[in-house]
């Protein structure tokens, strides 16, 4: 429980296996704990998540990131009830995963418990030379159609959990989205 008896908001971190969810969560925790300019250093080694990882961020309010392994897709829905916000991570450097990421995203967006939950879609791994631009990703995902049909507010950012690009904007979005929940 957070101060004054308010529950700690939970942000689900979802996406296909290998998209960079674990490193993203670690980097966000590292950035949220730092005062002043961020020096991330070398990225820590990560392993594919089998199950769930919990990471607390101070924004300054405490927010819990609940990362669910990509292999857990069939049971993600059992975690939707406690979700206050959603980060959906897509590997922008792996064109072979675009279709499965899109199918998973559509399934998540159509889930009734998430109908009003704010969604941040992260096109991750933009530090890799083979990454697809945000315009290419929006086109492949048909983002205009998805956003126009979705009931929830959707924001899109490009990130690199490895080098830190875009992570300050992710923290800003989390602060704006979860900072004043009552």
Coordinates of N, CA, C and O in Angstrom, one line a residue:
X1 N 0.8 -1.2 0.0 CA 0.0 0.0 0.0 C 0.9 1.3 0.0 O 1.9 1.3 0.7
X2 N 0.4 2.2 -0.7 CA 1.1 3.5 -0.8 C 0.6 4.4 0.4 O -0.3 4.0 1.1
X3 N 1.2 5.5 0.6 CA 0.9 6.4 1.7 C -0.6 6.7 1.6 O -1.3 6.7 0.6
X4 N -1.2 7.1 2.8 CA -2.6 7.5 3.0 C -3.5 6.4 2.5 O -4.7 6.7 2.1
X5 N -3.1 5.2 2.6 CA -4.0 4.1 2.3 C -4.4 3.9 0.8 O -5.3 3.1 0.5
X6 N -3.7 4.6 -0.1 CA -4.0 4.4 -1.5 C -3.2 3.3 -2.0 O -2.0 3.1 -1.7
X7 N -3.8 2.4 -2.9 CA -3.0 1.3 -3.4 C -2.0 1.8 -4.4 O -2.2 2.9 -5.0
X8 N -0.9 1.1 -4.6 CA 0.1 1.4 -5.5 C -0.4 1.1 -6.9 O -0.8 -0.1 -7.2
X9 N -0.4 2.0 -7.8 CA -0.8 1.7 -9.2 C 0.1 0.7 -9.9 O 1.3 0.8 -9.7
X10 N -0.5 -0.2 -10.7 CA 0.3 -1.2 -11.4 C 0.3 -0.9 -12.9 O -0.8 -0.6 -13.5
X11 N 1.4 -0.9 -13.5 CA 1.5 -0.7 -15.0 C 2.0 -2.0 -15.5 O 3.1 -2.5 -15.2
X12 N 1.2 -2.7 -16.4 CA 1.6 -3.9 -17.0 C 2.6 -3.6 -18.1 O 2.5 -2.6 -18.9
X13 N 3.6 -4.4 -18.3 CA 4.6 -4.3 -19.4 C 4.5 -5.6 -20.2 O 4.8 -6.7 -19.7
X14 N 3.9 -5.5 -21.4 CA 3.6 -6.6 -22.2 C 4.3 -6.5 -23.6 O 4.7 -5.4 -24.0
X15 N 4.4 -7.6 -24.3 CA 5.0 -7.7 -25.6 C 5.6 -9.0 -25.9 O 5.7 -9.9 -25.0
X16 N 5.9 -9.3 -27.1 CA 6.4 -10.6 -27.5 C 7.8 -10.9 -26.8 O 8.5 -9.9 -26.4
X17 N 8.2 -12.1 -26.7 CA 9.5 -12.5 -26.1 C 10.6 -11.8 -26.9 O 10.6 -11.8 -28.2
X18 N 11.6 -11.3 -26.2 CA 12.8 -10.7 -26.8 C 12.6 -9.3 -27.2 O 13.5 -8.7 -27.9
X19 N 11.5 -8.6 -26.8 CA 11.3 -7.3 -27.2 C 12.1 -6.2 -26.4 O 12.2 -5.1 -26.8
X20 N 12.6 -6.7 -25.3 CA 13.4 -5.8 -24.4 C 12.6 -5.3 -23.2 O 13.0 -4.3 -22.6
X21 N 11.6 -6.0 -22.7 CA 10.8 -5.6 -21.6 C 11.6 -5.6 -20.3 O 11.5 -4.6 -19.5
X22 N 12.4 -6.6 -20.1 CA 13.2 -6.7 -18.8 C 14.2 -5.6 -18.7 O 14.3 -4.9 -17.6
X23 N 15.0 -5.3 -19.8 CA 16.0 -4.3 -19.7 C 15.3 -2.9 -19.6 O 15.7 -2.1 -18.8
X24 N 14.1 -2.7 -20.3 CA 13.4 -1.5 -20.2 C 13.0 -1.2 -18.7 O 13.2 -0.2 -18.2
X25 N 12.4 -2.3 -18.0 CA 12.0 -2.1 -16.6 C 13.2 -1.8 -15.7 O 13.1 -0.9 -14.9
X26 N 14.4 -2.4 -15.9 CA 15.5 -2.1 -15.1 C 16.0 -0.7 -15.4 O 16.4 0.0 -14.4
X27 N 16.1 -0.3 -16.6 CA 16.5 1.1 -16.9 C 15.6 2.1 -16.4 O 16.1 3.2 -15.9
X28 N 14.3 1.9 -16.4 CA 13.3 2.8 -15.9 C 13.5 3.0 -14.4 O 13.5 4.1 -13.8
X29 N 13.7 1.8 -13.7 CA 14.0 1.9 -12.3 C 15.3 2.7 -12.0 O 15.3 3.5 -11.0
X30 N 16.3 2.4 -12.7 CA 17.6 3.1 -12.6 C 17.4 4.6 -12.8 O 17.8 5.4 -11.9
X31 N 16.7 5.0 -13.8 CA 16.5 6.4 -14.1 C 15.6 7.1 -13.0 O 15.8 8.2 -12.6
X32 N 14.5 6.4 -12.6 CA 13.6 7.0 -11.6 C 14.3 7.1 -10.2 O 13.8 8.0 -9.5
X33 N 15.3 6.4 -10.0 CA 16.0 6.5 -8.7 C 17.1 7.6 -8.7 O 17.6 7.9 -7.6
X34 N 17.5 8.1 -9.8 CA 18.6 9.0 -9.9 C 18.1 10.5 -9.8 O 17.0 10.8 -10.2
X35 N 19.0 11.2 -9.2 CA 18.7 12.7 -9.1 C 19.7 13.3 -10.1 O 20.8 12.9 -10.2
X36 N 19.2 14.2 -10.9 CA 20.1 14.9 -11.9 C 20.3 14.1 -13.1 O 19.5 13.2 -13.4
X37 N 21.3 14.5 -13.9 CA 21.5 13.8 -15.2 C 21.7 12.3 -15.1 O 22.5 11.9 -14.2
X38 N 21.2 11.6 -16.0 CA 21.3 10.1 -15.9 C 22.5 9.6 -16.6 O 22.8 10.0 -17.8
X39 N 23.2 8.7 -16.0 CA 24.3 8.0 -16.6 C 24.0 6.5 -16.4 O 24.1 6.0 -15.3
X40 N 23.6 5.9 -17.5 CA 23.1 4.5 -17.4 C 24.2 3.5 -17.3 O 24.0 2.5 -16.7
X41 N 25.3 3.7 -18.0 CA 26.4 2.8 -18.0 C 26.0 1.6 -18.9 O 25.0 1.6 -19.7
X42 N 26.8 0.5 -18.8 CA 26.6 -0.7 -19.7 C 25.3 -1.3 -19.2 O 25.0 -1.4 -18.1
X43 N 24.5 -1.9 -20.2 CA 23.3 -2.5 -19.9 C 23.6 -3.9 -19.2 O 24.5 -4.6 -19.6
X44 N 22.8 -4.2 -18.1 CA 23.0 -5.5 -17.5 C 22.5 -6.6 -18.3 O 21.6 -6.4 -19.2
X45 N 23.0 -7.8 -18.1 CA 22.5 -9.0 -18.9 C 21.1 -9.3 -18.4 O 20.8 -9.1 -17.2
X46 N 20.3 -9.7 -19.3 CA 18.9 -10.1 -19.0 C 18.7 -11.5 -19.5 O 19.3 -11.9 -20.5
X47 N 17.7 -12.2 -19.0 CA 17.3 -13.5 -19.5 C 15.8 -13.4 -19.8 O 15.1 -12.6 -19.2
X48 N 15.3 -14.2 -20.7 CA 13.9 -14.2 -21.0 C 13.1 -14.4 -19.8 O 13.4 -15.3 -19.0
X49 N 12.0 -13.6 -19.6 CA 11.2 -13.7 -18.4 C 10.2 -14.9 -18.6 O 9.5 -14.9 -19.5
X50 N 10.3 -15.8 -17.6 CA 9.3 -16.9 -17.6 C 8.5 -16.6 -16.3 O 9.0 -16.8 -15.2
X51 N 7.3 -16.1 -16.4 CA 6.6 -15.7 -15.3 C 6.4 -14.2 -15.3 O 6.1 -13.6 -16.3
X52 N 6.7 -13.6 -14.1 CA 6.4 -12.2 -14.0 C 7.6 -11.5 -13.2 O 8.1 -12.2 -12.3
X53 N 7.9 -10.3 -13.5 CA 8.9 -9.5 -12.7 C 8.2 -8.3 -12.2 O 7.5 -7.6 -13.0
X54 N 8.5 -7.9 -11.0 CA 7.9 -6.7 -10.4 C 9.0 -5.7 -10.2 O 10.1 -6.1 -9.7
X55 N 8.8 -4.5 -10.6 CA 9.8 -3.4 -10.5 C 9.1 -2.2 -9.9 O 8.1 -1.7 -10.5
X56 N 9.6 -1.6 -8.8 CA 9.0 -0.4 -8.3 C 9.7 0.8 -8.8 O 11.0 0.8 -8.8
X57 N 9.0 1.8 -9.2 CA 9.5 3.1 -9.7 C 9.0 4.2 -8.7 O 7.9 4.1 -8.2
X58 N 9.9 5.2 -8.5 CA 9.4 6.4 -7.7 C 9.3 7.5 -8.7 O 10.3 8.0 -9.3
X59 N 8.1 8.1 -8.8 CA 7.8 9.0 -9.9 C 7.3 10.4 -9.4 O 6.7 11.1 -10.3
X60 N 7.3 11.0 -8.3 CA 7.8 10.5 -7.0 C 6.9 9.5 -6.3 O 7.3 8.8 -5.4
X61 N 5.6 9.4 -6.7 CA 4.8 8.4 -6.2 C 5.3 7.0 -6.6 O 5.7 6.8 -7.7
X62 N 5.2 6.0 -5.8 CA 5.6 4.6 -6.2 C 4.6 4.0 -7.1 O 3.4 4.1 -6.9
X63 N 5.1 3.5 -8.2 CA 4.3 2.8 -9.2 C 5.0 1.4 -9.4 O 6.3 1.4 -9.5
X64 N 4.2 0.4 -9.5 CA 4.8 -1.0 -9.8 C 4.7 -1.3 -11.3 O 3.6 -1.3 -11.8
X65 N 5.8 -1.7 -11.9 CA 5.8 -2.3 -13.2 C 5.7 -3.8 -13.0 O 6.5 -4.4 -12.3
X66 N 4.7 -4.4 -13.7 CA 4.6 -5.8 -13.7 C 4.8 -6.3 -15.1 O 4.0 -6.2 -16.0
X67 N 6.0 -6.8 -15.3 CA 6.4 -7.3 -16.6 C 6.0 -8.8 -16.7 O 6.3 -9.6 -15.8
X68 N 5.2 -9.1 -17.7 CA 4.8 -10.5 -18.0 C 5.6 -11.0 -19.2 O 5.7 -10.4 -20.2
X69 N 6.2 -12.2 -19.0 CA 6.9 -12.8 -20.1 C 6.1 -13.0 -21.3 O 4.9 -13.2 -21.3
X70 N 6.7 -12.8 -22.5 CA 6.1 -13.0 -23.8 C 5.4 -14.4 -23.9 O 4.4 -14.5 -24.5
X71 N 6.1 -15.4 -23.3 CA 5.5 -16.7 -23.4 C 4.2 -16.9 -22.6 O 3.5 -17.9 -22.8
X72 N 3.9 -15.9 -21.8 CA 2.7 -16.0 -21.0 C 1.5 -15.3 -21.6 O 0.5 -15.2 -21.0
X73 N 1.6 -14.9 -22.9 CA 0.6 -14.3 -23.6 C -0.8 -14.9 -23.4 O -1.8 -14.2 -23.2
X74 N -1.0 -16.2 -23.4 CA -2.3 -16.8 -23.2 C -2.9 -16.5 -21.9 O -4.1 -16.7 -21.7
X75 N -2.1 -16.1 -20.9 CA -2.7 -15.9 -19.5 C -2.6 -14.4 -19.1 O -2.9 -14.1 -18.0
X76 N -2.1 -13.5 -20.0 CA -2.0 -12.1 -19.7 C -3.3 -11.6 -19.1 O -3.3 -10.8 -18.2
X77 N -4.4 -12.0 -19.7 CA -5.7 -11.5 -19.3 C -6.0 -11.6 -17.8 O -6.7 -10.8 -17.3
X78 N -5.4 -12.6 -17.2 CA -5.7 -12.8 -15.7 C -5.0 -11.6 -14.9 O -5.3 -11.5 -13.7
X79 N -4.2 -10.8 -15.5 CA -3.6 -9.7 -14.8 C -4.2 -8.3 -15.2 O -3.8 -7.3 -14.6
X80 N -5.2 -8.3 -16.1 CA -5.7 -7.0 -16.5 C -6.5 -6.3 -15.5 O -6.5 -5.1 -15.5
X81 N -7.1 -7.0 -14.5 CA -8.0 -6.3 -13.5 C -7.3 -5.3 -12.7 O -7.9 -4.4 -12.2
X82 N -6.0 -5.6 -12.4 CA -5.2 -4.7 -11.5 C -4.4 -3.6 -12.3 O -3.6 -2.9 -11.7
X83 N -4.7 -3.5 -13.6 CA -3.9 -2.6 -14.4 C -4.4 -1.2 -14.4 O -5.5 -0.9 -14.8
X84 N -3.5 -0.2 -14.1 CA -3.8 1.2 -14.2 C -3.3 1.8 -15.5 O -3.7 2.9 -15.9
X85 N -2.2 1.2 -16.1 CA -1.6 1.7 -17.3 C -0.9 0.5 -18.0 O -0.7 -0.5 -17.3
X86 N -0.6 0.7 -19.2 CA 0.0 -0.4 -20.0 C 1.1 0.0 -20.9 O 0.9 1.0 -21.6
X87 N 2.3 -0.6 -20.8 CA 3.4 -0.4 -21.7 C 3.4 -1.6 -22.6 O 3.5 -2.7 -22.1
X88 N 3.3 -1.4 -23.9 CA 3.4 -2.5 -24.9 C 4.6 -2.3 -25.7 O 4.8 -1.4 -26.4
X89 N 5.6 -3.3 -25.5 CA 6.9 -3.2 -26.1 C 7.0 -4.0 -27.4 O 6.6 -5.2 -27.4
X90 N 7.5 -3.3 -28.5 CA 7.6 -4.0 -29.8 C 9.1 -3.9 -30.2 O 9.7 -2.8 -30.0
X91 N 9.7 -4.9 -30.7 CA 11.0 -4.9 -31.1 C 11.0 -4.3 -32.6 O 10.7 -5.0 -33.5
X92 N 11.5 -3.1 -32.7 CA 11.5 -2.4 -34.0 C 12.6 -2.9 -34.9 O 12.7 -2.4 -36.0
X93 N 13.5 -3.7 -34.4 CA 14.6 -4.2 -35.2 C 14.3 -5.7 -35.7 O 15.2 -6.3 -36.3
X94 N 13.1 -6.2 -35.4 CA 12.8 -7.6 -35.8 C 11.6 -7.7 -36.6 O 10.5 -7.8 -36.1
X95 N 11.7 -7.5 -37.9 CA 10.5 -7.5 -38.8 C 9.7 -8.8 -38.7 O 8.5 -8.8 -39.0
X96 N 10.3 -9.9 -38.3 CA 9.6 -11.2 -38.2 C 8.6 -11.2 -37.1 O 7.7 -12.1 -37.1
X97 N 8.7 -10.3 -36.1 CA 7.8 -10.3 -35.0 C 6.7 -9.3 -35.1 O 5.8 -9.2 -34.3
X98 N 6.7 -8.5 -36.2 CA 5.7 -7.5 -36.4 C 4.3 -8.0 -36.4 O 3.4 -7.5 -35.6
X99 N 4.0 -9.1 -37.1 CA 2.7 -9.6 -37.2 C 2.2 -10.2 -35.9 O 1.1 -9.9 -35.4
X100 N 3.1 -10.9 -35.2 CA 2.6 -11.5 -33.9 C 2.5 -10.4 -32.8 O 1.5 -10.4 -32.0
X101 N 3.3 -9.3 -32.9 CA 3.1 -8.2 -32.0 C 1.8 -7.5 -32.2 O 1.1 -7.1 -31.3
X102 N 1.5 -7.3 -33.5 CA 0.2 -6.7 -33.9 C -1.0 -7.4 -33.4 O -1.9 -6.9 -32.8
X103 N -1.0 -8.8 -33.6 CA -2.1 -9.6 -33.1 C -2.2 -9.5 -31.6 O -3.3 -9.4 -31.1
X104 N -1.1 -9.6 -30.9 CA -1.1 -9.5 -29.4 C -1.7 -8.1 -29.0 O -2.5 -8.0 -28.1
X105 N -1.2 -7.1 -29.7 CA -1.7 -5.7 -29.3 C -3.2 -5.6 -29.5 O -3.9 -5.1 -28.7
X106 N -3.7 -6.1 -30.6 CA -5.1 -6.0 -30.9 C -5.9 -6.8 -29.8 O -7.0 -6.3 -29.4
X107 N -5.4 -7.9 -29.4 CA -6.0 -8.7 -28.4 C -6.1 -8.0 -27.1 O -7.1 -7.9 -26.4
X108 N -5.0 -7.3 -26.7 CA -4.9 -6.6 -25.5 C -5.9 -5.4 -25.5 O -6.6 -5.1 -24.6
X109 N -5.9 -4.7 -26.6 CA -6.7 -3.5 -26.7 C -8.2 -3.8 -26.7 O -9.0 -3.0 -26.3
X110 N -8.5 -5.0 -27.2 CA -10.0 -5.4 -27.2 C -10.5 -6.0 -25.9 O -11.7 -6.3 -25.8
X111 N -9.6 -6.2 -24.9 CA -10.0 -6.8 -23.6 C -10.8 -5.8 -22.8 O -10.4 -4.6 -22.6
X112 N -12.0 -6.2 -22.4 CA -12.9 -5.3 -21.7 C -12.3 -4.6 -20.5 O -12.5 -3.4 -20.3
X113 N -11.5 -5.4 -19.6 CA -11.0 -4.7 -18.4 C -10.0 -3.6 -18.7 O -9.7 -2.7 -17.9
X114 N -9.5 -3.5 -20.0 CA -8.5 -2.5 -20.4 C -9.1 -1.4 -21.2 O -8.4 -0.6 -21.8
X115 N -10.4 -1.4 -21.3 CA -11.1 -0.5 -22.2 C -10.8 1.0 -22.0 O -10.8 1.8 -23.0
X116 N -10.5 1.4 -20.8 CA -10.2 2.8 -20.5 C -8.7 3.0 -20.0 O -8.4 4.1 -19.5
X117 N -7.9 2.0 -20.0 CA -6.6 2.0 -19.5 C -5.6 2.7 -20.5 O -5.6 2.3 -21.7
X118 N -4.9 3.8 -20.1 CA -4.0 4.4 -21.0 C -2.9 3.4 -21.5 O -2.3 2.7 -20.7
X119 N -2.5 3.5 -22.8 CA -1.6 2.6 -23.4 C -0.4 3.4 -24.0 O -0.6 4.4 -24.7
X120 N 0.8 2.9 -23.7 CA 2.0 3.5 -24.3 C 2.6 2.4 -25.1 O 3.1 1.4 -24.5
X121 N 2.7 2.6 -26.4 CA 3.3 1.6 -27.3 C 4.7 2.0 -27.5 O 5.0 3.2 -28.0
X122 N 5.7 1.2 -27.2 CA 7.1 1.5 -27.4 C 7.7 0.7 -28.5 O 7.7 -0.5 -28.5
X123 N 8.2 1.4 -29.5 CA 9.0 0.8 -30.6 C 10.4 0.8 -30.1 O 11.1 1.8 -30.2
X124 N 10.9 -0.3 -29.6 CA 12.1 -0.4 -28.9 C 13.2 -0.9 -29.8 O 13.0 -1.4 -30.9
X125 N 14.5 -0.8 -29.3 CA 15.7 -1.3 -30.0 C 16.0 -0.4 -31.2 O 16.6 -0.9 -32.2
X126 N 15.7 0.9 -31.1 CA 16.1 1.8 -32.2 C 17.6 2.1 -32.3 O 18.0 2.8 -33.2
X127 N 18.4 1.6 -31.3 CA 19.8 1.7 -31.4 C 20.4 0.7 -32.4 O 21.6 0.9 -32.8
X128 N 19.7 -0.3 -32.8 CA 20.2 -1.3 -33.7 C 20.2 -0.8 -35.2 O 19.2 -0.1 -35.5
X129 N 21.2 -1.1 -36.0 CA 21.2 -0.6 -37.3 C 20.1 -1.0 -38.2 O 19.7 -0.3 -39.1
X130 N 19.4 -2.1 -37.9 CA 18.4 -2.6 -38.8 C 17.0 -2.2 -38.3 O 16.0 -2.8 -38.8
X131 N 16.9 -1.3 -37.4 CA 15.5 -0.9 -36.8 C 14.7 -0.3 -37.9 O 15.2 0.4 -38.8
X132 N 13.4 -0.5 -37.8 CA 12.4 0.2 -38.7 C 12.0 1.5 -38.1 O 11.7 1.6 -36.8
X133 N 11.9 2.5 -38.9 CA 11.5 3.9 -38.4 C 10.1 3.8 -37.8 O 9.3 2.9 -38.1
X134 N 9.7 4.9 -37.1 CA 8.4 4.9 -36.5 C 7.4 5.0 -37.6 O 6.3 4.4 -37.5
X135 N 7.7 5.6 -38.7 CA 6.7 5.7 -39.8 C 6.5 4.3 -40.4 O 5.4 3.9 -40.7
X136 N 7.6 3.5 -40.6 CA 7.5 2.2 -41.1 C 6.7 1.3 -40.1 O 5.8 0.5 -40.5
X137 N 7.0 1.4 -38.8 CA 6.2 0.6 -37.8 C 4.8 1.0 -37.8 O 3.9 0.1 -37.7
X138 N 4.5 2.3 -37.8 CA 3.1 2.7 -37.8 C 2.3 2.2 -39.0 O 1.2 1.8 -38.9
X139 N 3.0 2.1 -40.2 CA 2.4 1.6 -41.4 C 2.2 0.1 -41.3 O 1.1 -0.4 -41.6
X140 N 3.2 -0.6 -40.9 CA 3.1 -2.1 -40.7 C 2.0 -2.5 -39.7 O 1.3 -3.4 -39.9
X141 N 1.9 -1.7 -38.6 CA 0.9 -2.0 -37.6 C -0.5 -1.4 -37.9 O -1.4 -1.7 -37.2
X142 N -0.5 -0.6 -39.0 CA -1.8 0.1 -39.3 C -2.2 0.9 -38.0 O -3.4 0.8 -37.6
X143 N -1.3 1.6 -37.5 CA -1.6 2.3 -36.2 C -2.7 3.3 -36.3 O -3.5 3.4 -35.4
X144 N -2.9 3.9 -37.5 CA -4.0 4.9 -37.6 C -5.3 4.2 -37.4 O -6.2 4.7 -36.7
X145 N -5.5 3.0 -38.0 CA -6.7 2.2 -37.8 C -6.9 1.7 -36.4 O -7.9 1.8 -35.8
X146 N -5.8 1.3 -35.8 CA -5.8 0.8 -34.4 C -6.2 1.9 -33.4 O -7.1 1.8 -32.6
X147 N -5.6 3.1 -33.6 CA -5.9 4.2 -32.7 C -7.3 4.7 -32.9 O -8.0 5.0 -31.9
X148 N -7.8 4.7 -34.1 CA -9.2 5.2 -34.4 C -10.2 4.2 -33.8 O -11.3 4.6 -33.5
X149 N -9.9 2.9 -33.7 CA -10.9 1.9 -33.2 C -10.7 1.7 -31.7 O -11.7 1.2 -31.1
X150 N -9.6 2.1 -31.1 CA -9.4 1.8 -29.7 C -10.2 2.7 -28.8 O -10.5 3.8 -29.2
X151 N -10.6 2.2 -27.7 CA -11.4 2.9 -26.7 C -10.4 3.7 -25.7 O -10.8 4.6 -25.1
X152 N -9.2 3.2 -25.6 CA -8.3 3.8 -24.7 C -7.3 4.8 -25.4 O -7.1 4.7 -26.6
X153 N -6.8 5.7 -24.6 CA -5.8 6.7 -25.1 C -4.5 5.9 -25.4 O -4.0 5.2 -24.6
X154 N -4.0 6.2 -26.6 CA -2.8 5.5 -27.0 C -1.7 6.5 -27.4 O -2.0 7.5 -28.1
X155 N -0.5 6.3 -26.8 CA 0.7 7.1 -27.1 C 1.7 6.2 -27.7 O 1.8 5.0 -27.3
X156 N 2.5 6.7 -28.6 CA 3.6 5.9 -29.3 C 4.9 6.6 -29.1 O 5.0 7.8 -29.3
X157 N 5.9 5.9 -28.7 CA 7.3 6.4 -28.5 C 8.3 5.4 -29.1 O 8.1 4.2 -29.1
X158 N 9.4 6.0 -29.6 CA 10.6 5.2 -30.0 C 11.5 5.2 -28.8 O 11.8 6.2 -28.2
X159 N 12.1 4.0 -28.5 CA 13.0 3.9 -27.3 C 14.2 2.9 -27.7 O 14.1 2.1 -28.6
X160 N 15.2 3.1 -26.8 CA 16.3 2.1 -26.8 C 16.6 1.9 -25.3 O 17.1 2.7 -24.7
X161 N 16.1 0.7 -24.8 CA 16.4 0.4 -23.4 C 17.9 0.2 -23.2 O 18.5 0.5 -22.1
X162 N 18.6 -0.1 -24.3 CA 20.1 -0.3 -24.2 C 20.8 1.0 -24.0 O 21.6 1.1 -23.1
X163 N 20.6 2.0 -24.8 CA 21.3 3.3 -24.7 C 20.5 4.4 -24.0 O 21.0 5.5 -23.7
X164 N 19.3 4.1 -23.6 CA 18.5 5.1 -22.9 C 17.6 6.1 -23.7 O 16.9 6.8 -23.1
X165 N 17.7 6.0 -25.0 CA 16.9 6.9 -25.8 C 15.4 6.7 -25.6 O 14.9 5.6 -25.6
X166 N 14.8 7.9 -25.3 CA 13.3 7.8 -25.1 C 12.8 7.5 -23.7 O 11.7 7.6 -23.4
X167 N 13.7 7.0 -22.8 CA 13.3 6.5 -21.5 C 12.8 7.7 -20.6 O 11.9 7.5 -19.8
X168 N 13.4 8.8 -20.7 CA 12.9 10.0 -20.0 C 11.5 10.3 -20.3 O 10.7 10.6 -19.5
X169 N 11.2 10.2 -21.6 CA 9.8 10.4 -22.1 C 8.8 9.3 -21.5 O 7.7 9.6 -21.2
X170 N 9.3 8.1 -21.4 CA 8.5 7.0 -20.8 C 8.2 7.4 -19.4 O 7.0 7.3 -18.9
X171 N 9.2 7.8 -18.6 CA 9.0 8.2 -17.2 C 8.0 9.4 -17.1 O 7.1 9.4 -16.3
X172 N 8.1 10.3 -18.1 CA 7.2 11.5 -18.1 C 5.8 11.0 -18.3 O 4.9 11.5 -17.7
X173 N 5.6 10.1 -19.3 CA 4.3 9.6 -19.5 C 3.7 8.9 -18.3 O 2.5 9.0 -17.9
X174 N 4.5 8.1 -17.6 CA 4.1 7.4 -16.4 C 3.7 8.3 -15.3 O 2.7 8.2 -14.7
X175 N 4.5 9.4 -15.2 CA 4.2 10.4 -14.2 C 2.9 11.1 -14.5 O 2.0 11.2 -13.6
X176 N 2.7 11.5 -15.7 CA 1.5 12.1 -16.1 C 0.2 11.2 -16.0 O -0.9 11.6 -15.7
X177 N 0.4 10.0 -16.3 CA -0.7 9.0 -16.4 C -1.0 8.5 -15.0 O -2.2 8.3 -14.7
X178 N 0.0 8.2 -14.2 CA -0.3 7.5 -12.9 C 0.0 8.4 -11.7 O -0.3 8.0 -10.5
X179 N 0.5 9.6 -11.9 CA 0.9 10.4 -10.7 C -0.2 10.9 -9.8 O 0.0 11.0 -8.6
X180 N -1.4 11.0 -10.4 CA -2.5 11.6 -9.6 C -3.7 10.6 -9.4 O -4.8 11.1 -9.1
X181 N -3.5 9.4 -9.6 CA -4.6 8.4 -9.4 C -5.1 8.5 -8.0 O -4.3 8.5 -7.0
X182 N -6.3 8.5 -7.8 CA -6.9 8.6 -6.4 C -7.4 7.2 -6.1 O -8.0 6.5 -6.8

